[in-house]
Coordinates of C-alpha atoms in Angstrom, one line a residue:
M2 CA 0.0 0.0 0.0
D3 CA 1.6 3.2 -1.2
S4 CA -0.2 5.5 1.1
P5 CA -2.8 5.4 3.9
M6 CA -6.5 5.0 3.1
C7 CA -9.6 5.6 5.2
L8 CA -10.8 2.4 6.7
V9 CA -13.7 3.6 8.9
K10 CA -15.4 6.8 7.8
N11 CA -16.9 9.1 10.4
A12 CA -19.5 11.2 8.8
D13 CA -21.6 13.4 11.2
G14 CA -21.1 10.9 14.0
E15 CA -22.1 7.8 11.9
L16 CA -19.4 5.2 11.3
C17 CA -19.2 3.1 8.2
V18 CA -16.6 1.0 6.4
E19 CA -14.9 2.3 3.3
P20 CA -15.2 -0.3 0.5
E21 CA -11.8 0.4 -1.1
A22 CA -9.9 -0.2 2.1
M23 CA -12.0 -3.3 2.8
D24 CA -11.2 -4.7 -0.6
Y25 CA -7.5 -4.2 0.1
L26 CA -7.8 -6.0 3.5
M27 CA -9.9 -8.9 1.9
G28 CA -7.1 -9.5 -0.5
L29 CA -4.4 -9.6 2.2
K30 CA -3.7 -13.3 3.0
Q31 CA -0.6 -12.6 5.3
K32 CA -0.9 -12.6 9.1
V33 CA -1.0 -9.2 10.5
V34 CA 0.4 -7.2 13.4
V35 CA -2.0 -4.3 14.1
V36 CA -0.8 -1.1 15.8
S37 CA -3.4 1.6 16.6
V38 CA -2.6 5.0 18.0
V39 CA -5.2 7.0 20.0
G40 CA -5.1 10.2 21.9
L41 CA -6.2 13.8 22.1
Y42 CA -6.2 15.6 18.7
R43 CA -3.2 17.6 17.8
T44 CA -0.7 15.6 19.9
G45 CA 1.4 14.2 17.0
K46 CA -0.2 10.8 16.6
S47 CA 0.2 10.7 12.9
Y48 CA 4.0 11.5 13.1
L49 CA 4.5 8.3 15.2
M50 CA 2.6 6.2 12.6
N51 CA 4.6 7.6 9.7
K52 CA 7.7 6.7 11.7
L53 CA 6.5 3.2 12.1
A54 CA 5.8 3.0 8.4
Q55 CA 9.4 4.1 7.9
K56 CA 8.1 7.0 5.7
R57 CA 8.6 10.7 6.0
S58 CA 5.0 11.4 5.1
G59 CA 1.7 9.5 4.7
F60 CA -0.6 10.1 7.6
A61 CA -1.7 13.8 7.6
L62 CA 0.2 16.0 10.0
G63 CA -1.9 19.1 10.7
A64 CA -0.1 22.4 11.4
T65 CA -3.2 24.1 12.9
I66 CA -5.4 23.5 15.9
Q67 CA -7.9 21.5 13.7
S68 CA -7.9 17.8 13.7
K69 CA -6.8 16.3 10.4
T70 CA -7.7 12.7 10.9
K71 CA -11.4 11.7 10.7
G72 CA -12.5 8.2 11.5
I73 CA -9.8 5.5 11.3
W74 CA -7.1 5.6 8.6
M75 CA -5.1 2.4 7.7
W76 CA -1.7 1.9 6.2
C77 CA -0.5 -1.6 5.5
V78 CA 3.2 -2.1 5.0
P79 CA 5.6 -5.1 5.0
H80 CA 6.6 -5.9 8.6
P81 CA 10.3 -4.8 9.0
E82 CA 11.2 -7.9 11.0
K83 CA 8.6 -10.6 10.5
T84 CA 8.9 -12.2 7.1
D85 CA 5.6 -12.8 5.3
H86 CA 3.7 -10.6 7.8
T87 CA 2.0 -7.3 7.3
L88 CA 2.2 -4.4 9.7
V89 CA -1.2 -2.7 9.8
L90 CA -1.1 0.8 11.2
L91 CA -4.3 2.5 12.3
D92 CA -4.4 6.2 12.9
T93 CA -7.5 7.2 14.7
E94 CA -9.5 10.4 14.9
G95 CA -8.2 12.7 17.7
L96 CA -10.2 12.4 20.9
G97 CA -11.7 15.4 22.5
D98 CA -12.1 17.4 19.3
V99 CA -14.4 20.3 20.3
E100 CA -15.7 20.6 16.7
K101 CA -17.4 17.2 17.1
G102 CA -19.3 17.8 20.3
D103 CA -20.0 14.1 20.7
S104 CA -18.0 12.2 23.4
K105 CA -20.0 9.0 22.5
N106 CA -18.4 9.1 19.1
D107 CA -14.9 9.3 20.7
A108 CA -15.8 6.3 22.9
W109 CA -16.7 4.2 19.8
I110 CA -13.4 5.2 18.0
F111 CA -11.5 4.3 21.1
S112 CA -13.3 1.0 21.5
L113 CA -12.7 0.1 17.8
A114 CA -9.0 0.8 18.2
I115 CA -8.9 -1.7 21.1
L116 CA -11.0 -4.3 19.3
L117 CA -8.8 -4.2 16.2
S118 CA -5.3 -3.8 17.5
S119 CA -2.7 -6.1 19.0
T120 CA -0.8 -3.0 20.3
L121 CA -2.6 0.2 21.4
V122 CA -0.5 3.3 21.5
Y123 CA -2.0 6.1 23.7
N124 CA -0.4 9.4 22.8
S125 CA -0.4 12.4 25.2
R126 CA 1.5 15.6 25.8
G127 CA 3.4 17.0 28.8
T128 CA 3.3 14.7 31.7
I129 CA 1.4 11.7 33.1
D130 CA -0.5 13.6 35.8
N131 CA -4.0 13.2 37.1
D132 CA -5.4 15.3 34.3
A133 CA -3.6 13.1 31.7
V134 CA -5.0 9.9 33.3
E135 CA -8.5 11.3 33.5
K136 CA -8.4 12.1 29.8
L137 CA -8.3 8.3 29.4
Q138 CA -11.9 8.4 30.7
Y139 CA -13.0 6.1 27.8
V140 CA -11.4 3.2 29.6
N141 CA -14.0 3.1 32.3
E142 CA -16.7 3.0 29.7
L143 CA -15.3 -0.2 28.0
T144 CA -17.5 -2.6 29.9
E145 CA -20.5 -0.7 28.4
M146 CA -19.0 -0.4 24.9
I147 CA -17.6 -4.0 24.5
K148 CA -18.8 -7.4 25.5
V149 CA -16.5 -10.4 25.6
K150 CA -19.1 -13.1 25.5
S151 CA -22.7 -13.1 24.3
S152 CA -23.9 -14.4 27.7
T153 CA -22.0 -14.4 31.0
V154 CA -23.2 -16.0 34.1
D155 CA -21.4 -13.5 36.3
E156 CA -20.9 -10.3 34.3
E157 CA -19.2 -8.5 37.1
E158 CA -16.7 -11.3 37.8
G159 CA -15.9 -11.5 34.1
E160 CA -15.2 -7.9 33.4
G161 CA -11.6 -7.5 34.5
S162 CA -10.0 -10.9 33.8
Q163 CA -11.8 -11.6 30.5
F164 CA -11.2 -8.2 29.1
A165 CA -7.5 -8.3 30.0
Q166 CA -7.3 -11.7 28.3
F167 CA -8.2 -10.3 24.9
F168 CA -7.1 -6.7 25.0
P169 CA -4.0 -5.4 23.2
N170 CA -0.7 -4.5 24.8
F171 CA -0.7 -0.9 26.0
V172 CA 2.0 1.7 25.1
W173 CA 1.8 5.2 26.6
T174 CA 3.8 7.7 24.6
V175 CA 4.3 11.1 26.3
R176 CA 5.3 13.9 23.9
D177 CA 7.2 17.1 24.6
F178 CA 8.3 15.7 28.0
T179 CA 10.4 18.2 29.9
L180 CA 10.7 16.8 33.4
Q181 CA 13.5 14.8 35.0
L182 CA 12.7 11.1 35.4
E183 CA 13.3 11.1 39.1
I184 CA 11.4 10.1 42.3
D185 CA 12.8 11.2 45.6
G186 CA 16.2 11.9 43.9
R187 CA 16.2 8.4 42.4
V188 CA 16.5 8.0 38.7
I189 CA 13.6 5.9 37.2
T190 CA 12.8 4.4 33.8
P191 CA 9.8 5.6 31.7
D192 CA 8.1 2.3 32.6
Q193 CA 8.5 3.0 36.3
Y194 CA 7.2 6.6 35.7
L195 CA 4.0 5.1 34.2
E196 CA 3.6 2.6 37.0
N197 CA 4.1 5.2 39.6
S198 CA 1.4 7.4 37.9
L199 CA -1.0 4.4 38.0
Q200 CA -0.4 3.7 41.7
L201 CA -3.5 3.4 43.8
K202 CA -4.0 5.6 46.9
K203 CA -4.8 4.0 50.2
G204 CA -8.2 4.8 51.8
T205 CA -11.9 4.5 51.1
S206 CA -13.1 8.0 50.8
K207 CA -15.1 9.0 47.7
K208 CA -12.3 11.2 46.5
I209 CA -9.8 8.4 46.8
N210 CA -12.2 5.9 45.2
D211 CA -12.7 8.3 42.3
Y212 CA -8.9 8.7 42.0
N213 CA -8.3 4.9 42.1
F214 CA -11.2 3.8 39.9
L215 CA -9.8 4.9 36.5
R216 CA -6.3 3.6 37.4
E217 CA -7.7 0.3 38.4
C218 CA -9.5 0.1 35.1
I219 CA -6.3 0.8 33.2
R220 CA -4.3 -1.8 35.3
N221 CA -7.1 -4.4 35.0
F222 CA -7.8 -4.0 31.3
F223 CA -4.1 -3.5 30.2
P224 CA -1.9 -5.7 32.4
S225 CA 0.9 -5.4 29.7
R226 CA 2.1 -1.8 29.8
K227 CA 5.0 0.1 28.3
C228 CA 6.0 3.8 28.4
F229 CA 8.1 6.1 26.2
V230 CA 8.8 9.8 27.0
F231 CA 9.7 12.0 24.0
P232 CA 11.4 15.3 24.3
S233 CA 10.4 18.0 21.9
P234 CA 11.6 17.2 18.4
T235 CA 12.5 20.8 17.5
T236 CA 11.9 24.4 18.5
P237 CA 8.3 25.6 18.7
D238 CA 8.8 27.8 15.6
N239 CA 9.6 24.7 13.5
M240 CA 6.8 22.4 14.7
H241 CA 4.5 23.5 11.9
R242 CA 6.9 22.0 9.3
L243 CA 7.7 18.8 11.2
D244 CA 6.6 16.5 8.4
S245 CA 9.0 18.2 5.9
M246 CA 12.1 18.4 8.2
D247 CA 15.0 16.1 7.6
E248 CA 15.8 13.6 10.4
A249 CA 19.1 15.4 10.9
E250 CA 17.2 18.6 11.8
L251 CA 15.4 16.9 14.7
S252 CA 16.9 16.8 18.1
G253 CA 19.2 13.9 18.8
S254 CA 17.4 12.8 22.0
F255 CA 14.1 12.8 20.2
R256 CA 15.5 10.7 17.3
E257 CA 16.9 8.3 19.9
V258 CA 13.6 7.7 21.7
S259 CA 11.8 7.5 18.3
D260 CA 14.2 4.7 17.2
T261 CA 13.8 2.9 20.5
F262 CA 10.0 3.1 20.3
C263 CA 10.0 1.7 16.7
R264 CA 12.3 -1.1 17.6
F265 CA 10.0 -2.0 20.5
I266 CA 6.9 -2.0 18.3
F267 CA 8.6 -4.1 15.6
Q268 CA 10.0 -6.7 18.0
E269 CA 7.4 -6.9 20.8
S270 CA 4.1 -6.3 19.1
R271 CA 2.5 -9.7 18.7
M272 CA 0.3 -10.9 15.8
K273 CA -3.4 -10.0 16.1
T274 CA -5.3 -12.8 17.8
V275 CA -8.8 -13.4 18.9
I276 CA -10.6 -15.6 21.4
G277 CA -8.9 -19.0 21.3
G278 CA -5.5 -17.6 20.5
H279 CA -6.1 -17.8 16.7
T280 CA -3.9 -15.5 14.6
L281 CA -5.6 -13.3 12.0
T282 CA -4.8 -12.6 8.4
G283 CA -5.7 -9.3 6.7
E284 CA -8.8 -10.9 5.3
M285 CA -9.9 -12.1 8.7
L286 CA -9.3 -8.6 10.2
G287 CA -11.5 -7.2 7.4
H288 CA -14.3 -9.5 8.6
L289 CA -13.9 -8.2 12.1
V290 CA -13.9 -4.6 11.0
T291 CA -17.1 -5.1 9.1
T292 CA -18.8 -6.9 11.9
Y293 CA -17.9 -4.4 14.6
V294 CA -18.8 -1.3 12.6
E295 CA -22.1 -2.7 11.4
T296 CA -22.9 -3.7 15.0
I297 CA -22.2 -0.1 16.3
A298 CA -24.1 1.4 13.4
K299 CA -27.2 -0.6 14.5
G300 CA -26.9 0.8 18.0
N301 CA -25.7 -2.5 19.5
V302 CA -22.6 -3.3 21.6
P303 CA -19.8 -5.2 19.8
C304 CA -19.3 -8.7 21.2
L305 CA -15.9 -10.4 20.8
E306 CA -17.4 -13.9 20.9
N307 CA -20.1 -13.2 18.3
A308 CA -17.7 -11.4 16.0
V309 CA -15.2 -14.3 16.1
L310 CA -18.0 -16.9 15.5
A311 CA -19.3 -14.9 12.6
M312 CA -15.7 -14.6 11.2
A313 CA -15.0 -18.3 11.8
K314 CA -18.1 -19.3 9.9
I315 CA -17.0 -17.2 6.9
E316 CA -13.4 -18.3 7.1
N317 CA -14.3 -22.0 7.6
Q318 CA -16.6 -22.0 4.6
A319 CA -13.8 -20.3 2.6
A320 CA -11.4 -23.0 3.9
V321 CA -13.8 -25.7 2.6
N322 CA -14.0 -24.1 -0.8
E323 CA -10.2 -23.7 -0.9
G324 CA -9.7 -27.3 0.2
L325 CA -12.1 -28.6 -2.5
A326 CA -10.3 -26.4 -5.1
V327 CA -7.0 -28.0 -4.1
Y328 CA -8.5 -31.4 -4.5
Q329 CA -10.0 -30.6 -7.9
K330 CA -6.7 -29.2 -9.1
G331 CA -4.8 -32.2 -7.9
M332 CA -7.1 -34.5 -9.8
E333 CA -6.9 -32.6 -13.1
D334 CA -3.8 -34.4 -14.4
V335 CA -5.2 -37.9 -13.8
K336 CA -8.5 -36.8 -15.2
A337 CA -6.8 -35.9 -18.5
L338 CA -5.6 -39.5 -18.7
F339 CA -9.1 -41.2 -18.4
P340 CA -9.6 -44.0 -18.5
V341 CA -7.0 -45.2 -15.9
D342 CA -7.0 -48.3 -13.7
V343 CA -8.6 -48.0 -10.2
N344 CA -5.3 -48.1 -8.4
Q345 CA -3.9 -45.1 -10.2
L346 CA -7.1 -43.1 -9.7
S347 CA -7.2 -44.1 -6.0
E348 CA -3.6 -43.1 -5.4
N349 CA -4.2 -39.7 -6.9
H350 CA -7.5 -39.3 -5.0
L351 CA -5.8 -40.0 -1.6
Q352 CA -2.9 -37.7 -2.4
S353 CA -5.1 -34.9 -3.5
E354 CA -7.4 -35.5 -0.5
T355 CA -4.4 -35.1 1.9
Q356 CA -3.4 -31.8 0.2
A357 CA -6.9 -30.6 0.4
T358 CA -7.2 -31.3 4.1
K359 CA -3.8 -29.5 4.7
A360 CA -5.1 -26.5 2.9
F361 CA -8.3 -26.5 5.0
M362 CA -6.4 -26.9 8.3
K363 CA -4.1 -24.0 7.4
R364 CA -7.0 -21.6 7.0
S365 CA -9.8 -22.9 9.3
F366 CA -10.2 -22.2 13.0
K367 CA -12.7 -22.7 15.7
D368 CA -14.4 -25.6 13.8
D369 CA -15.1 -27.0 17.3
N370 CA -17.4 -29.8 16.3
G371 CA -15.7 -30.6 13.0
E372 CA -18.8 -29.3 11.0
F373 CA -16.7 -27.7 8.2
L374 CA -14.0 -30.5 8.1
K375 CA -16.9 -32.9 7.6
A376 CA -18.4 -30.7 4.9
L377 CA -15.0 -30.7 3.1
A378 CA -14.9 -34.5 3.4
E379 CA -18.4 -34.8 2.0
A380 CA -17.6 -32.4 -0.9
I381 CA -14.5 -34.5 -1.7
V382 CA -16.6 -37.7 -1.6
N383 CA -19.2 -36.2 -4.0
H384 CA -16.5 -35.0 -6.4
S385 CA -14.5 -38.2 -6.2
D386 CA -17.7 -40.2 -6.9
D387 CA -18.3 -38.2 -10.0
L388 CA -14.7 -38.6 -11.1
F389 CA -14.8 -42.4 -10.5
K390 CA -18.0 -42.5 -12.6
Q391 CA -16.4 -40.4 -15.3
N392 CA -13.5 -42.8 -15.4
K393 CA -15.9 -45.8 -15.7
D394 CA -17.8 -44.1 -18.5
A395 CA -14.6 -43.2 -20.3
S396 CA -13.4 -46.9 -19.9
E397 CA -16.8 -48.2 -21.2
K398 CA -16.8 -45.8 -24.1
K399 CA -13.2 -46.7 -25.1
C400 CA -13.8 -50.5 -24.8
K401 CA -17.0 -50.5 -26.7
A402 CA -15.4 -48.4 -29.5
L403 CA -12.4 -50.8 -29.6
L404 CA -14.7 -53.9 -29.8
E405 CA -16.8 -52.3 -32.4
N406 CA -13.8 -51.5 -34.5
L407 CA -12.2 -55.0 -34.1
S408 CA -15.5 -56.8 -34.9
A409 CA -16.4 -54.7 -38.0
L410 CA -15.0 -57.3 -40.4
M411 CA -16.8 -60.2 -38.7
D412 CA -20.0 -58.3 -38.7
Q413 CA -19.6 -57.7 -42.4
G414 CA -19.0 -61.4 -42.9
M415 CA -22.2 -62.2 -41.0
K416 CA -24.1 -59.9 -43.4
E417 CA -22.5 -61.5 -46.5
G418 CA -23.1 -65.1 -45.2
T419 CA -19.4 -65.9 -44.9
Y420 CA -20.0 -68.3 -42.0
A421 CA -23.2 -69.9 -43.4
T422 CA -21.2 -72.7 -45.1
P423 CA -19.8 -76.1 -44.0
G424 CA -16.8 -75.3 -41.7
G425 CA -18.2 -71.8 -41.1
Y426 CA -18.3 -72.2 -37.3
G427 CA -14.5 -72.9 -37.2
L428 CA -13.8 -69.8 -39.3
Y429 CA -16.2 -67.8 -37.0
C430 CA -14.4 -69.0 -33.9
N431 CA -11.0 -68.1 -35.3
H432 CA -12.2 -64.5 -36.1
H433 CA -13.9 -64.3 -32.7
D434 CA -10.8 -65.5 -30.8
N435 CA -8.6 -63.0 -32.7
I436 CA -11.0 -60.2 -31.7
V437 CA -10.7 -61.2 -28.1
A438 CA -6.9 -61.6 -28.3
Q439 CA -6.5 -58.1 -29.9
Y440 CA -8.8 -56.6 -27.4
R441 CA -6.9 -58.0 -24.5
A442 CA -3.6 -56.9 -25.9
E443 CA -4.8 -53.3 -26.1
P444 CA -3.4 -51.3 -23.1
N445 CA -5.1 -48.7 -20.8
K446 CA -8.7 -49.9 -21.3
G447 CA -9.6 -48.9 -17.7
V448 CA -11.9 -50.3 -15.1
R449 CA -14.7 -51.6 -17.3
A450 CA -12.5 -53.7 -19.6
E451 CA -13.7 -57.2 -18.5
E452 CA -17.3 -56.1 -17.9
V453 CA -17.6 -54.7 -21.5
L454 CA -16.0 -57.8 -22.9
E455 CA -18.5 -59.9 -20.9
Q456 CA -21.4 -58.0 -22.4
F457 CA -19.9 -58.3 -25.9
L458 CA -19.6 -62.1 -25.6
K459 CA -23.2 -62.3 -24.3
D460 CA -24.3 -60.3 -27.3
K461 CA -22.5 -62.6 -29.7
S462 CA -23.7 -65.8 -27.9
A463 CA -26.9 -66.3 -29.9
E464 CA -25.1 -65.5 -33.1
S465 CA -22.3 -68.0 -32.3
Y466 CA -24.9 -70.7 -31.3
S467 CA -26.8 -70.3 -34.5
I468 CA -23.7 -70.6 -36.7
L469 CA -22.7 -73.7 -34.7
Q470 CA -26.0 -75.4 -35.2
A471 CA -26.1 -74.6 -38.9
D472 CA -22.6 -76.0 -39.7
K473 CA -23.3 -79.3 -41.5
Q474 CA -19.6 -80.2 -41.4
L475 CA -19.8 -80.9 -37.6
T476 CA -21.4 -84.0 -36.1
K477 CA -24.0 -83.7 -33.4
K478 CA -21.4 -84.8 -30.8
E479 CA -18.9 -82.2 -32.1
K480 CA -21.5 -79.5 -31.9
Q481 CA -22.3 -80.5 -28.3
I482 CA -18.6 -80.4 -27.3
Q483 CA -18.2 -76.9 -29.0
A484 CA -21.3 -75.6 -27.2
E485 CA -19.9 -76.8 -23.8
K486 CA -16.6 -75.2 -24.6
K487 CA -18.3 -72.0 -25.4
K488 CA -20.2 -72.0 -22.2
T489 CA -17.0 -72.6 -20.2
A490 CA -15.3 -69.6 -21.9
E491 CA -18.2 -67.3 -21.2
L492 CA -18.3 -68.5 -17.6
E493 CA -14.6 -67.7 -17.2
Q494 CA -15.2 -64.2 -18.7
E495 CA -18.0 -63.6 -16.2
K496 CA -15.6 -64.6 -13.4
A497 CA -13.1 -62.1 -14.8
A498 CA -15.7 -59.4 -14.8
F499 CA -16.6 -60.2 -11.2
R500 CA -12.9 -60.1 -10.2
E501 CA -12.7 -56.7 -11.8
Q502 CA -15.7 -55.4 -9.9
Q503 CA -14.5 -57.1 -6.7
A504 CA -11.1 -55.4 -7.0
E505 CA -12.8 -52.0 -7.5
M506 CA -15.0 -52.5 -4.5
E507 CA -12.1 -53.6 -2.3
R508 CA -10.1 -50.5 -3.3
T509 CA -13.2 -48.3 -2.6
I510 CA -13.5 -49.9 0.9
E511 CA -9.7 -49.3 1.4
N512 CA -10.1 -45.7 0.3
N513 CA -12.9 -45.1 2.7
R514 CA -11.0 -46.6 5.6
I515 CA -7.9 -44.4 4.9
S516 CA -10.2 -41.3 4.5
Q517 CA -11.9 -42.1 7.8
E518 CA -8.6 -42.5 9.6
K519 CA -7.4 -39.2 8.2
Y520 CA -10.6 -37.5 9.2
L521 CA -10.4 -38.8 12.8
K522 CA -6.7 -37.9 13.0
K523 CA -7.3 -34.3 11.8
M524 CA -10.2 -33.9 14.2
K525 CA -7.9 -35.0 17.1
E526 CA -5.2 -32.5 15.8
M527 CA -7.7 -29.7 15.7
M528 CA -8.9 -30.4 19.2
E529 CA -5.4 -30.6 20.5
E530 CA -4.4 -27.4 18.8
E531 CA -7.5 -25.7 20.2
R532 CA -6.6 -27.0 23.7
K533 CA -3.0 -25.7 23.4
Q534 CA -4.1 -22.2 22.3
Q535 CA -6.6 -22.0 25.1
Q536 CA -4.0 -23.1 27.6
Q537 CA -1.5 -20.5 26.3
E538 CA -4.2 -17.9 26.6
F539 CA -5.0 -18.9 30.2
N540 CA -1.3 -19.0 31.2
R541 CA -0.8 -15.5 29.8
T542 CA -3.8 -14.2 31.7
L543 CA -2.8 -15.9 34.9
E544 CA 0.7 -14.6 34.7
R545 CA -0.5 -11.0 34.3
R546 CA -3.0 -11.3 37.2
M547 CA -0.4 -12.8 39.5
Q548 CA 2.0 -9.9 38.7
E549 CA -0.7 -7.4 39.4
Q550 CA -1.3 -9.1 42.7
K551 CA 2.4 -8.9 43.5
D552 CA 2.5 -5.2 42.7
L553 CA -0.5 -4.5 44.9
L554 CA 1.2 -6.4 47.8
E555 CA 4.5 -4.5 47.3
N556 CA 2.6 -1.2 47.4
G557 CA 0.7 -2.0 50.6
H558 CA -2.7 -2.6 49.1
K559 CA -3.4 -5.8 51.0
E560 CA -7.2 -5.7 50.6
K561 CA -7.0 -5.3 46.9
A562 CA -4.3 -7.9 46.6
E563 CA -6.6 -10.3 48.5
L564 CA -9.4 -9.5 46.1
M565 CA -7.0 -10.2 43.2
R566 CA -6.0 -13.5 44.8
Q567 CA -9.7 -14.5 45.0
E568 CA -10.1 -13.5 41.3
I569 CA -7.1 -15.6 40.4
L570 CA -8.7 -18.6 42.2
E571 CA -11.9 -18.0 40.2
I572 CA -9.9 -17.8 37.0
K573 CA -8.3 -21.2 37.8
K574 CA -11.7 -22.7 38.7
R575 CA -13.3 -21.4 35.5
D576 CA -10.4 -22.7 33.4
E577 CA -10.6 -26.1 35.0
L578 CA -14.3 -26.3 34.5
E579 CA -14.0 -25.2 30.8
R580 CA -11.3 -27.8 30.3
E581 CA -13.4 -30.5 31.8
T582 CA -16.4 -29.5 29.7
N583 CA -14.2 -29.4 26.5
T584 CA -12.7 -32.8 27.3
Q585 CA -16.2 -34.3 27.7
N586 CA -17.4 -32.6 24.6
Q587 CA -14.4 -33.8 22.6
K588 CA -14.8 -37.3 23.9
G589 CA -18.4 -37.4 23.0
L590 CA -17.7 -36.0 19.5
M591 CA -15.0 -38.6 18.9
E592 CA -17.3 -41.4 20.0
F593 CA -20.0 -40.1 17.6
L594 CA -17.5 -39.9 14.7
N595 CA -16.2 -43.5 15.5
Q596 CA -19.8 -44.7 15.4
Q597 CA -20.4 -43.0 12.1
A598 CA -17.2 -44.7 10.7
E599 CA -18.4 -48.1 12.0
G600 CA -21.7 -47.5 10.3
Q601 CA -20.1 -46.7 7.0
N602 CA -17.8 -49.7 7.3
K603 CA -20.9 -52.0 7.8
Q604 CA -22.6 -50.5 4.7
M605 CA -19.5 -51.2 2.6
E606 CA -19.3 -54.8 4.0
M607 CA -23.0 -55.3 3.0
L608 CA -22.2 -54.2 -0.5
M609 CA -19.3 -56.5 -0.6
R610 CA -21.4 -59.4 0.5
E611 CA -24.0 -58.6 -2.2
L612 CA -21.3 -58.6 -4.8
N613 CA -20.0 -62.0 -3.5
N614 CA -23.6 -63.4 -3.6
R615 CA -23.9 -62.4 -7.2
S616 CA -20.8 -64.4 -8.0
Q617 CA -22.4 -67.5 -6.6
A618 CA -24.8 -67.9 -9.5
P619 CA -22.7 -68.2 -12.6
V620 CA -24.4 -71.3 -13.9
Q621 CA -27.8 -69.5 -14.1
V622 CA -26.2 -66.9 -16.2
V623 CA -24.6 -69.5 -18.5
E624 CA -27.9 -71.2 -19.0
R625 CA -29.4 -68.0 -20.2
L626 CA -26.7 -67.7 -22.8
V627 CA -28.1 -70.6 -24.8
P628 CA -31.4 -69.7 -26.4
Q629 CA -34.3 -72.1 -26.1
Q630 CA -35.2 -71.7 -29.7
P631 CA -32.0 -70.8 -31.6
C632 CA -32.1 -68.9 -34.8
I633 CA -30.3 -71.1 -37.3
V634 CA -28.1 -69.3 -39.8
M635 CA -28.4 -70.9 -43.3

């Protein structure tokens, strides 16, 4: 992307998605790291984003007191340090713009930035004092602006821990910082400066509670925090031309902090994930943007769980389509060779099926009950059934055409009475046997070769019998011997056709068995991956809450630390309960899938028995080969 484009338009307080930007995101298949910057208008947010894009210009830098950025602007650039990843930079409309006169609109912009980003940069000026913290008032509205789950048994209990689990890392950048980083004569780091500014006061008065409330919200919702303090980049007289100044013209200390800030963002900002720990591509991020903005436009509260489920449904269906396309493409080469033998077709089928499943697994996520994996399996079965039928039809067509060509001279002889003479039966048999021999010598006839030949011999049976009976050169005894010989040959051909069908059925059963094993294996892999991601998510949340508890204890807030300890216990209990429920659900699902597989195996066994039963009645077929009232050829 050469320059930023508007992603979310803000027109008169109404938010809507810009189609051009959405088209770009939908075409972005790489995984994304999303960095959003929020803060009061005219605090230099856009400069930071241009710096992260490693460009001198791009996002608008206003030189007046008016806000230049409206809505949310997006700039997608190759990630400087993560190969095959895209860095998505979101520059948001300045908060507190007096020209808007709508604080609710600011709250939605702030909420969207949180929902979409993996790192949230809050930009402010001066110092982190009480006034600066209070300007982050939108944080205490988050529980009203965002829902984690569509239904929560204990809403109050879920607010802190669940929000923190899915919220982005928080980076506070302080611009034009002029103070010394010292506390009681001791030099501190910017991170310590931030933590000190977020310290809670002891006491229970209303004033103290009001003071602590917003800080508790920040600490609870953003347990991962980082701070950078930027000195002024240049003199006040030059600030209006900041975007056109060379780097060398900026102060050395400012350039040093800017470089450190960019390195931190590039190295520490994680990929954008959603509930379940699933990483997002640009396309998936586009689905989220659409869902969230449309929800807000309807006057509803965005819900992380619902948005992820909606996105998962779209992505999983796309994964099914992609997997099927991979299978179809994999079968194109062998399809061009039709007819082929059943083993060659089956090998290509199993190989293409494996590639299709890999493509599906790479893209799909949160297919908890295997609904979409099953849909892919069924789509492949339907397509493979059609291919196997096409292969049979191609074999039948080729074999019939071959026999028609080989028997043309013999058919002409029948019309001309060539075989209606003494010794004609022997001549007929020579021609007949030559046709069969040439037919058998022809390669690559496919899976219907013996069956088509069987039908050909049946069709010629009455003709052959008539010629035999009309041949006056043969005695009655010789005719009887020849008739028995003919019956035996036709019986052998019927057995050959049966063996051909049996081999095809056995290969079909084997294909089904292999496919079932693959399906069950992939389901187990999906469940295990889901379990690992949930465990990582839980461990990250638990680690942050325990650090928060430690900080509270170190700063003498024993009562709040005790509340945090109880919350940690609740988190552990909830996780244990969820894991037990998931284990039972997965066990039940696997039992159901095994039952389905057993049912399919029984159906195939029944078909195999039916085929075997058909092979037990060859004599009846042979008897039908000899007409009761033969037509004698004179």
